[in-house]
CSV table of C-alpha atoms and ligand atoms in Angstrom, one decimal:
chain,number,residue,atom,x,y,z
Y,1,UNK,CA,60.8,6.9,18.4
Y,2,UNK,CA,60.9,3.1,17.5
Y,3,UNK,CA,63.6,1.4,17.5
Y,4,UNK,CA,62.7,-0.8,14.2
Y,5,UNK,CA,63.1,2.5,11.9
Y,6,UNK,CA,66.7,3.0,12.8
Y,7,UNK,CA,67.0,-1.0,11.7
Y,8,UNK,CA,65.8,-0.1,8.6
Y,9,UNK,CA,68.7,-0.7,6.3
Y,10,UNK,CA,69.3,-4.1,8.0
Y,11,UNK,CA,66.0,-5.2,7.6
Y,12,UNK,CA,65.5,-4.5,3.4
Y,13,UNK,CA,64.8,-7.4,2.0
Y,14,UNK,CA,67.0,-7.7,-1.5
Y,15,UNK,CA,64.4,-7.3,-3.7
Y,16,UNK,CA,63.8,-4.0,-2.4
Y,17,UNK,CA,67.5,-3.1,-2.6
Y,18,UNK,CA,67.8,-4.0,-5.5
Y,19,UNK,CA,65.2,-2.3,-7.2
Y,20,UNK,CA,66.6,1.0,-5.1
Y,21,UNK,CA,69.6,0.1,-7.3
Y,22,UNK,CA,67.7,0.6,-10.3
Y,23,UNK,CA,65.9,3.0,-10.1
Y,24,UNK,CA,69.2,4.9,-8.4
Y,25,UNK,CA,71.2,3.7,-11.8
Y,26,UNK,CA,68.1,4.9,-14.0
Y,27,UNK,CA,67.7,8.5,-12.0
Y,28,UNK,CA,72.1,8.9,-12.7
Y,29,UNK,CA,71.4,8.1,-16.1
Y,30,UNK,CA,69.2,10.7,-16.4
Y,31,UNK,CA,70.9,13.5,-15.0
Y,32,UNK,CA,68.4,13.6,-12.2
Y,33,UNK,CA,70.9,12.6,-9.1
Y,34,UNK,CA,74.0,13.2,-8.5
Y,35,UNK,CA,76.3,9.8,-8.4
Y,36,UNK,CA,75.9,8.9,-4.4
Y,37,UNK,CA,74.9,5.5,-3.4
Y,38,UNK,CA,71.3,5.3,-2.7
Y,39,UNK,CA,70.2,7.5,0.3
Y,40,UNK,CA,68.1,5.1,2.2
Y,41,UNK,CA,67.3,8.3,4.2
Y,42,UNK,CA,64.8,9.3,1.7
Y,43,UNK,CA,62.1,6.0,1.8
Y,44,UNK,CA,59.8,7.5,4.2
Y,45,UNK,CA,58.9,10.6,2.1
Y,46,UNK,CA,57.8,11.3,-1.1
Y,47,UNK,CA,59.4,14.1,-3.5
Y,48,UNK,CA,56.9,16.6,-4.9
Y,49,UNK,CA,56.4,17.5,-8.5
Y,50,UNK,CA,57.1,21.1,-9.8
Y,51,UNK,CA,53.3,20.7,-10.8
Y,52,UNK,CA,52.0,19.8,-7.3
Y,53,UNK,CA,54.8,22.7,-5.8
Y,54,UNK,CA,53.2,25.1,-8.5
Y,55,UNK,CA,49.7,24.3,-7.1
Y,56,UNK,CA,50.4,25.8,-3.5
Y,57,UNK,CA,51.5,29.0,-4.5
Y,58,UNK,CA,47.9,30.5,-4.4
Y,59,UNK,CA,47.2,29.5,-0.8
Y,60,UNK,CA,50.9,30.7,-0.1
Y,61,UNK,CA,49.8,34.1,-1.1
Y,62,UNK,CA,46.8,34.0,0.8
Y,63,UNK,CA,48.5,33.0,3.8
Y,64,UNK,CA,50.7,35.9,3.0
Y,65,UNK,CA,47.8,38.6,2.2
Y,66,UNK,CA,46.2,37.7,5.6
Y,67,UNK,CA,49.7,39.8,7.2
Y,68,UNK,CA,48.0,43.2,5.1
Y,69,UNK,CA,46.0,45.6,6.9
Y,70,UNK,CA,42.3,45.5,6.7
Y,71,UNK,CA,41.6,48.6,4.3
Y,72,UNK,CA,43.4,47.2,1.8
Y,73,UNK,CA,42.6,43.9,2.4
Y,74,UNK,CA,39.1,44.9,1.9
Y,75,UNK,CA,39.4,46.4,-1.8
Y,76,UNK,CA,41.6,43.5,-2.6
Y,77,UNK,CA,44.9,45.9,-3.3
Y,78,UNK,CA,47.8,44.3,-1.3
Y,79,UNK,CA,50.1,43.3,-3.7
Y,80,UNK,CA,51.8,40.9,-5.5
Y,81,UNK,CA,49.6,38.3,-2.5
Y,82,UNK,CA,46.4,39.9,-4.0
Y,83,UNK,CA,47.3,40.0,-7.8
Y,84,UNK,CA,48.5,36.3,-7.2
Y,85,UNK,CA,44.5,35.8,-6.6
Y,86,UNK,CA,43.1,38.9,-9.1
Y,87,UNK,CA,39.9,36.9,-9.1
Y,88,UNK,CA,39.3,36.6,-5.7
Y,89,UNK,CA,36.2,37.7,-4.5
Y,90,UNK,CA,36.6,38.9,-0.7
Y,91,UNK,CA,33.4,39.0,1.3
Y,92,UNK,CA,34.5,39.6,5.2
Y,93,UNK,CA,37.3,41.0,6.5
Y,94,UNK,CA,38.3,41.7,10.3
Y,95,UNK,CA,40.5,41.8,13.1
Y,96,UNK,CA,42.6,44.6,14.8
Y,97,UNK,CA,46.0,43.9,14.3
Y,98,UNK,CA,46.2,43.5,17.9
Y,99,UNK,CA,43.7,41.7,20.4
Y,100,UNK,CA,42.0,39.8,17.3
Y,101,UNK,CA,44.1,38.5,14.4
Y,102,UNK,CA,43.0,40.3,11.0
Y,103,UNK,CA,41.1,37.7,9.0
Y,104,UNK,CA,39.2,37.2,5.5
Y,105,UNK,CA,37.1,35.5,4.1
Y,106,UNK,CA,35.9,35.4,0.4
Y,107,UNK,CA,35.5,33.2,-3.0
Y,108,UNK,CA,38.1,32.4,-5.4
Y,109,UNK,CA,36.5,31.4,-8.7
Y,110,UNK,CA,39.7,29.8,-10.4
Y,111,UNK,CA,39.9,27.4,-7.3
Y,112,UNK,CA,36.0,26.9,-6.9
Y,113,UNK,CA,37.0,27.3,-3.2
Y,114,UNK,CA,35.6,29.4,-0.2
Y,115,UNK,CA,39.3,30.8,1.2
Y,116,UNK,CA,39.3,31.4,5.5
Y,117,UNK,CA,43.0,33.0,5.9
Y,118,UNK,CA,44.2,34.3,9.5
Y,119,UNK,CA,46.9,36.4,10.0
Y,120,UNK,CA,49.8,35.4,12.0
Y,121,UNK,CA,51.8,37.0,14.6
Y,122,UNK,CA,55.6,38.4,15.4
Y,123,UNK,CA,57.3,35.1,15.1
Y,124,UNK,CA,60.3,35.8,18.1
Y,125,UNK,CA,57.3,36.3,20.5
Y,126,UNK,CA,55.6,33.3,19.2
Y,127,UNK,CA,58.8,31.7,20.2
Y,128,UNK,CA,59.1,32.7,23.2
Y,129,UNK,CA,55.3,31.9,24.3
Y,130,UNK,CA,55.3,28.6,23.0
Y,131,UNK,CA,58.6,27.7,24.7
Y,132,UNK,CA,57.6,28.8,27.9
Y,133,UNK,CA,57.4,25.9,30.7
Y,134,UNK,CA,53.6,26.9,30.6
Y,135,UNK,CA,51.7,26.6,27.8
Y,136,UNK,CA,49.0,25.0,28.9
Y,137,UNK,CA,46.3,23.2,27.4
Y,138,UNK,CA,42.6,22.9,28.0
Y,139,UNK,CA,39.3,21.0,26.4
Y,140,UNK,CA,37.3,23.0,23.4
Y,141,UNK,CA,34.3,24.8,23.9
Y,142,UNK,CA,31.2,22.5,23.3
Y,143,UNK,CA,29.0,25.6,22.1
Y,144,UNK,CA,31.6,25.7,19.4
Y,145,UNK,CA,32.9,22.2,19.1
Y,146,UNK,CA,29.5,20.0,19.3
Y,147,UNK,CA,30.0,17.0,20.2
Y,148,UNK,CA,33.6,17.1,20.9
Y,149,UNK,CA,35.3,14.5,23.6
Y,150,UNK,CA,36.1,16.2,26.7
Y,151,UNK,CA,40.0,13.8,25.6
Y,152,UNK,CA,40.5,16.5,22.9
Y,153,UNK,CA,42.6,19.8,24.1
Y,154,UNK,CA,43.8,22.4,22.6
Y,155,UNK,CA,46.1,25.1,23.8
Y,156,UNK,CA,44.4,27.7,25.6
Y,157,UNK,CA,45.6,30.9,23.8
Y,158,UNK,CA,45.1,29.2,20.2
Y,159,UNK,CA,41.3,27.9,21.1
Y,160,UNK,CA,41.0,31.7,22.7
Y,161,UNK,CA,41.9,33.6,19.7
Y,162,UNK,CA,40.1,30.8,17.3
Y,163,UNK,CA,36.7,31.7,19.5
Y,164,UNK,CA,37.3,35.8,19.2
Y,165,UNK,CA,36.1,35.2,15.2
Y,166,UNK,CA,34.5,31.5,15.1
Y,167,UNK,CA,31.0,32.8,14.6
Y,168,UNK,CA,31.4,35.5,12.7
Y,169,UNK,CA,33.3,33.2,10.1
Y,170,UNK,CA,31.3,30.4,10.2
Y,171,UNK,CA,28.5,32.4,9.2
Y,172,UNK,CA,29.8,34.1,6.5
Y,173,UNK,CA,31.3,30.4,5.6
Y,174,UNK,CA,27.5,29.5,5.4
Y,175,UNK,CA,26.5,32.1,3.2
Y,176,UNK,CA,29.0,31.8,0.4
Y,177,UNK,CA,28.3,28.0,0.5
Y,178,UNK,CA,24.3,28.2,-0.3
Y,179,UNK,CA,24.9,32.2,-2.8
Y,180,UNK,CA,28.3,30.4,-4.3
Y,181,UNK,CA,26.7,27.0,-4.9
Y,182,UNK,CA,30.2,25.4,-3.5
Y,183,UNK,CA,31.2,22.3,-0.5
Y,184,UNK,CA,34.8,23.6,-0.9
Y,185,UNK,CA,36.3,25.7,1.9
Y,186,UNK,CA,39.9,26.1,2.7
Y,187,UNK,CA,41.9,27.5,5.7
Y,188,UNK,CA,45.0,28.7,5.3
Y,189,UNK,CA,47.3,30.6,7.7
Y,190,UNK,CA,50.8,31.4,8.8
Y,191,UNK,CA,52.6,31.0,12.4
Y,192,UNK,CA,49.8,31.5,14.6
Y,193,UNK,CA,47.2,32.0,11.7
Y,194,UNK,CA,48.1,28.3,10.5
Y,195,UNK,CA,47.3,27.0,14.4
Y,196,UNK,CA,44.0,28.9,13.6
Y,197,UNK,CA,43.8,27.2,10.1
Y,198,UNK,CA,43.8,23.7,12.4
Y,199,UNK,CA,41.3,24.6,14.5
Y,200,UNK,CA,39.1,25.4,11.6
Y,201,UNK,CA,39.0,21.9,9.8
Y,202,UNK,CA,37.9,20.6,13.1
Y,203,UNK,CA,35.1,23.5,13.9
Y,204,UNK,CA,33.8,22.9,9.7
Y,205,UNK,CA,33.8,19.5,10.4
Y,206,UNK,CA,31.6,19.8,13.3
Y,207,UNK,CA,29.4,22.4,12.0
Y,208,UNK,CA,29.1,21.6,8.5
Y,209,UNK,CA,29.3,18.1,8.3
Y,210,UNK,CA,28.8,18.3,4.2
Y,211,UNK,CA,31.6,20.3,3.2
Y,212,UNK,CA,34.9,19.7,1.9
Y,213,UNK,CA,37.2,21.4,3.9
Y,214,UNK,CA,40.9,21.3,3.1
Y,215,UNK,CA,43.6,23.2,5.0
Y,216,UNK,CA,47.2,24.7,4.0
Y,217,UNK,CA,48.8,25.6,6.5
Y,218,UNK,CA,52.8,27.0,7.3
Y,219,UNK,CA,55.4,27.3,9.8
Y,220,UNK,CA,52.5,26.2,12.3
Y,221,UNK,CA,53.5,25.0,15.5
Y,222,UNK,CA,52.1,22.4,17.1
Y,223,UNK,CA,48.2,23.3,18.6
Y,224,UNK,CA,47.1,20.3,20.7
Y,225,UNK,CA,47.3,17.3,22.4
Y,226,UNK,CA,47.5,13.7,20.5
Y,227,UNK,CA,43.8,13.0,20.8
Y,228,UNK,CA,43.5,16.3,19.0
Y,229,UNK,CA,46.0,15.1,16.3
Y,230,UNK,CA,44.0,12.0,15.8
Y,231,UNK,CA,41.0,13.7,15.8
Y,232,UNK,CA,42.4,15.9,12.8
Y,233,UNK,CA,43.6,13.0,11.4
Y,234,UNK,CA,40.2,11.3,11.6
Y,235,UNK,CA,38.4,14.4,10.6
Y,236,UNK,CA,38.2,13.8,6.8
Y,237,UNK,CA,40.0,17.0,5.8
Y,238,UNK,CA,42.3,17.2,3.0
Y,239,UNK,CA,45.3,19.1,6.3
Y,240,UNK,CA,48.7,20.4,4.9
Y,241,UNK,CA,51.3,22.0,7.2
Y,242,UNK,CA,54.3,22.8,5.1
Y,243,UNK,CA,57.4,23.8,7.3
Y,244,UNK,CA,60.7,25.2,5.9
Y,245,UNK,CA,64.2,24.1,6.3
Y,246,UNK,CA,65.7,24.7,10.0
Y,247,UNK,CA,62.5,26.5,11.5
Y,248,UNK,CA,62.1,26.2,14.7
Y,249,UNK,CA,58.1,27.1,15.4
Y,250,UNK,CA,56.9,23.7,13.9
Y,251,UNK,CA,58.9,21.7,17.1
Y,252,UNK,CA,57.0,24.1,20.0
Y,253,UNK,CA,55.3,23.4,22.3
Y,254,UNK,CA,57.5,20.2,22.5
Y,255,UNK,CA,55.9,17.1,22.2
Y,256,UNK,CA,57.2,16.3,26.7
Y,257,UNK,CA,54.6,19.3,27.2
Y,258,UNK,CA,51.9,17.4,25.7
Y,259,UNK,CA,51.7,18.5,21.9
Y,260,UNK,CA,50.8,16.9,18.9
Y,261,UNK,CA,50.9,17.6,15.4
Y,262,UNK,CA,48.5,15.9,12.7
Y,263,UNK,CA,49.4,14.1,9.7
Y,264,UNK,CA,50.1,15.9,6.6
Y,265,UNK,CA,53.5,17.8,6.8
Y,266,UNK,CA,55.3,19.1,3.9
Y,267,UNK,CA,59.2,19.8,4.4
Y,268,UNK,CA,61.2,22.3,2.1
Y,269,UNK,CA,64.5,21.4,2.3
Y,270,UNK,CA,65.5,23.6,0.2
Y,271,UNK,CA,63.9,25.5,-2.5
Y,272,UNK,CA,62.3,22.8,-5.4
Y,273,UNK,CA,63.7,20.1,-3.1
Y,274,UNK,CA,60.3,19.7,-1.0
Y,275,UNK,CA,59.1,16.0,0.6
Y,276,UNK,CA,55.8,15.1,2.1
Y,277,UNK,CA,56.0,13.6,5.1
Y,278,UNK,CA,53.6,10.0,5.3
Y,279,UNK,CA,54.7,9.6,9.3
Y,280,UNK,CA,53.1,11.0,12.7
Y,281,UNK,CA,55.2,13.5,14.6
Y,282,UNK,CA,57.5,10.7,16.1
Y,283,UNK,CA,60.8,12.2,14.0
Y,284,UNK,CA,60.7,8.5,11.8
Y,285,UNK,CA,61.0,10.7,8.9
Y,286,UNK,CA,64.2,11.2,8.4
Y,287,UNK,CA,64.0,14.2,6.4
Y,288,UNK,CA,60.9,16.1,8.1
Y,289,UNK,CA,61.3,18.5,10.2
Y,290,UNK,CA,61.5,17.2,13.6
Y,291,UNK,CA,64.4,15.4,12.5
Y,292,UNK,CA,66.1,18.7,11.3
Y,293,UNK,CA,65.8,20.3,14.3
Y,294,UNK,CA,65.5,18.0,17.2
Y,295,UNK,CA,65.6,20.5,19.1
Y,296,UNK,CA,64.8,24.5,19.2
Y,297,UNK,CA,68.9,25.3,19.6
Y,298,UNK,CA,69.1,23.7,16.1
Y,299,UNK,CA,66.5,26.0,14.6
Y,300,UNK,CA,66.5,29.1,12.9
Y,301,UNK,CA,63.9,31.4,13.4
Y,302,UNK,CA,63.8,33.5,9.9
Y,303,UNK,CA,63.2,30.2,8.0
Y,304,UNK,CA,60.1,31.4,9.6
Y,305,UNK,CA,59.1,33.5,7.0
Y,306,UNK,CA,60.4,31.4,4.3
Y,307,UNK,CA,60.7,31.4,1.6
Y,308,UNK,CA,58.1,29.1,1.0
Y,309,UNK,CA,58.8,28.4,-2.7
Y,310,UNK,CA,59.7,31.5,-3.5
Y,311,UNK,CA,57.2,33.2,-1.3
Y,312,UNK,CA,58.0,35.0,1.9
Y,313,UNK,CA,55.3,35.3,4.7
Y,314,UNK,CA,55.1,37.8,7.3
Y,315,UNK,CA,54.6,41.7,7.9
Y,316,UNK,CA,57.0,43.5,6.1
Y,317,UNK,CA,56.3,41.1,3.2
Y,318,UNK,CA,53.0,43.1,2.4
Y,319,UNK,CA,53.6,44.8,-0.8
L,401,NAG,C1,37.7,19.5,-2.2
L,401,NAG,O1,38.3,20.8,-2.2
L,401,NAG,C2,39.7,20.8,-2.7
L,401,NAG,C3,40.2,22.2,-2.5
L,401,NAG,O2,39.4,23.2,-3.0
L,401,NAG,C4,39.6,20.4,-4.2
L,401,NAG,O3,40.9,20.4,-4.7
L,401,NAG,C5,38.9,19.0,-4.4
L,401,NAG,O4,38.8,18.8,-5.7
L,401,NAG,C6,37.6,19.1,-3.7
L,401,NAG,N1,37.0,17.7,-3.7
L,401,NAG,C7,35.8,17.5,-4.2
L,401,NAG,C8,35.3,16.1,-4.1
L,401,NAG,O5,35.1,18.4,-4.7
């Protein structure tokens, strides 16, 4: 952490205060704040609209859908996750429920996007994994990562599962693209689903260097070390990981074990109160989520499963 953030209030220069000051006096005016001095706390981050909030919920449900069993998954009957997406056209779905996390792939019309969703996994186990002292970390496969630097690493059990279904996805990825007629893929996964989500934007990237490839990703803990984060970062994807409240998963691995997180977080703080997050994972952002739980005793596991504005993710929420 720099030192130079906590100066902040310091080092304003008066013009900035005191245009803080009005736009404070023009937001109490309005109704839209309640009467406390300015909160200097929230410069770093940005509030989000009730539009762009609106806009998630698809890839929310998705994310949630990928926790359905496959026979349903496969005539698109799961729910409120699959009516949230009536239009959806699924194409491939697999995984066990056990060994390999259930996946789908397919094409949503109304977002003119090819949708990758993995399925997470029990959250308290997750927990416990990722806090272990060993969670070790190792360079990606070069069959499936061309070209990658051997700096890069990823942690071995995420890169595993990722490499149980990268093929199989990627060609199916390749087929919608050329019978759609779209660039636009986006991965979107829970827990350990969003990890997978992570590794996808890298393995698109690498293997279809033309397409657009976005990511949303939630309660996703970290997945590699910094040269991996930068890599992300440098990638050209449109990443999102949106964490909620006091959840714990986004902090493990900690970052003394060697972990990472990319740009692009999105904190709820509570529900229609949600900030994005400009900063790297160096807890400058006062109101992101390593900053609300320095550390995992601060956390709260079922903020886990959200609800991720208005939208719970996880097992039992498959109906
Ligand atoms: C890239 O994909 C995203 C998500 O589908 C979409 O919102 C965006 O408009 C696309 N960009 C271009 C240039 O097509």
């Amino acid at each position: 952490m720099s030192s130079t953030s906590k100066a902040f209030p310091t080092r304003i220069s008066l013009f900035r205060m005191s245009s803080l000051l009005i736009i404070s006096a023009a937001l109490i005016a309005c109704g839209l704040t309640s009467a406390n001095p300015v909160d200097l706390h929230r410069r770093a981050v940005t509030q989000l609209s009730t539009t762009e909030l609106a806009s998630f919920a698809p890839f929310t449900q998705f994310a949630r859908a990928a926790y359905c069993g496959t026979d349903i998954l496969q005539d698109w009957t799961c729910g409120e996750a699959c009516e949230a997406n009536a239009d959806f056209a699924v194409s491939l779905v697999g995984g066990d429920d056990n060994d390999i996390q259930n996946y789908f792939v397919g094409y949503s019309p109304s977002l003119e996007a090819i949708i990758v969703a993995h399925e997470g996994t029990d959250p308290t186990q997750l927990e416990s994994d990722l806090t272990d002292i060993d969670v070790p970390l190792a360079t990606l496969d070069s069959t499936l990562f061309p070209g990658i630097s051997s700096d890069v690493e990823v942690h071995t059990g995420f890169q595993d599962e990722h490499a149980l279904t990268a093929s199989i996805i990627l060609t199916e990825v390749q087929s919608l693209m050329s019978s759609v007629g779209t660039n636009n893929i986006v991965a979107v996964g829970h827990s350990l689903g969003g990890a997978l989500a992570e590794i996808d934007t890298v393995f698109f990237r690498l293997n279809i260097p033309s397409a657009n490839i976005s990511a949303m990703t939630y309660g996703t803990p970290r997945v590699g070390n910094p040269a991996w984060a930068a890599l992300v970062d440098a990638s050209d994807v449109n990443f999102k990981r949106i964490d909620n409240m006091q959840d714990l998963i986004p902090i493990v691995p900690g970052r003394t074990l060697g972990y990472e997180h990319p740009a692009g977080e999105i904190h709820i703080l509570s529900a229609g109160d949600v900030v994005s997050c400009p900063g790297e994972d160096d807890a400058t952002d006062s109101e992101c989520q390593i900053d609300s739980v320095p550390t995992v005793f601060q956390g709260n596991i079922i903020d886990h499963l959200g609800p991720y504005e208005g939208i719970y993710i996880g097992t039992v929420f498959c109906t």
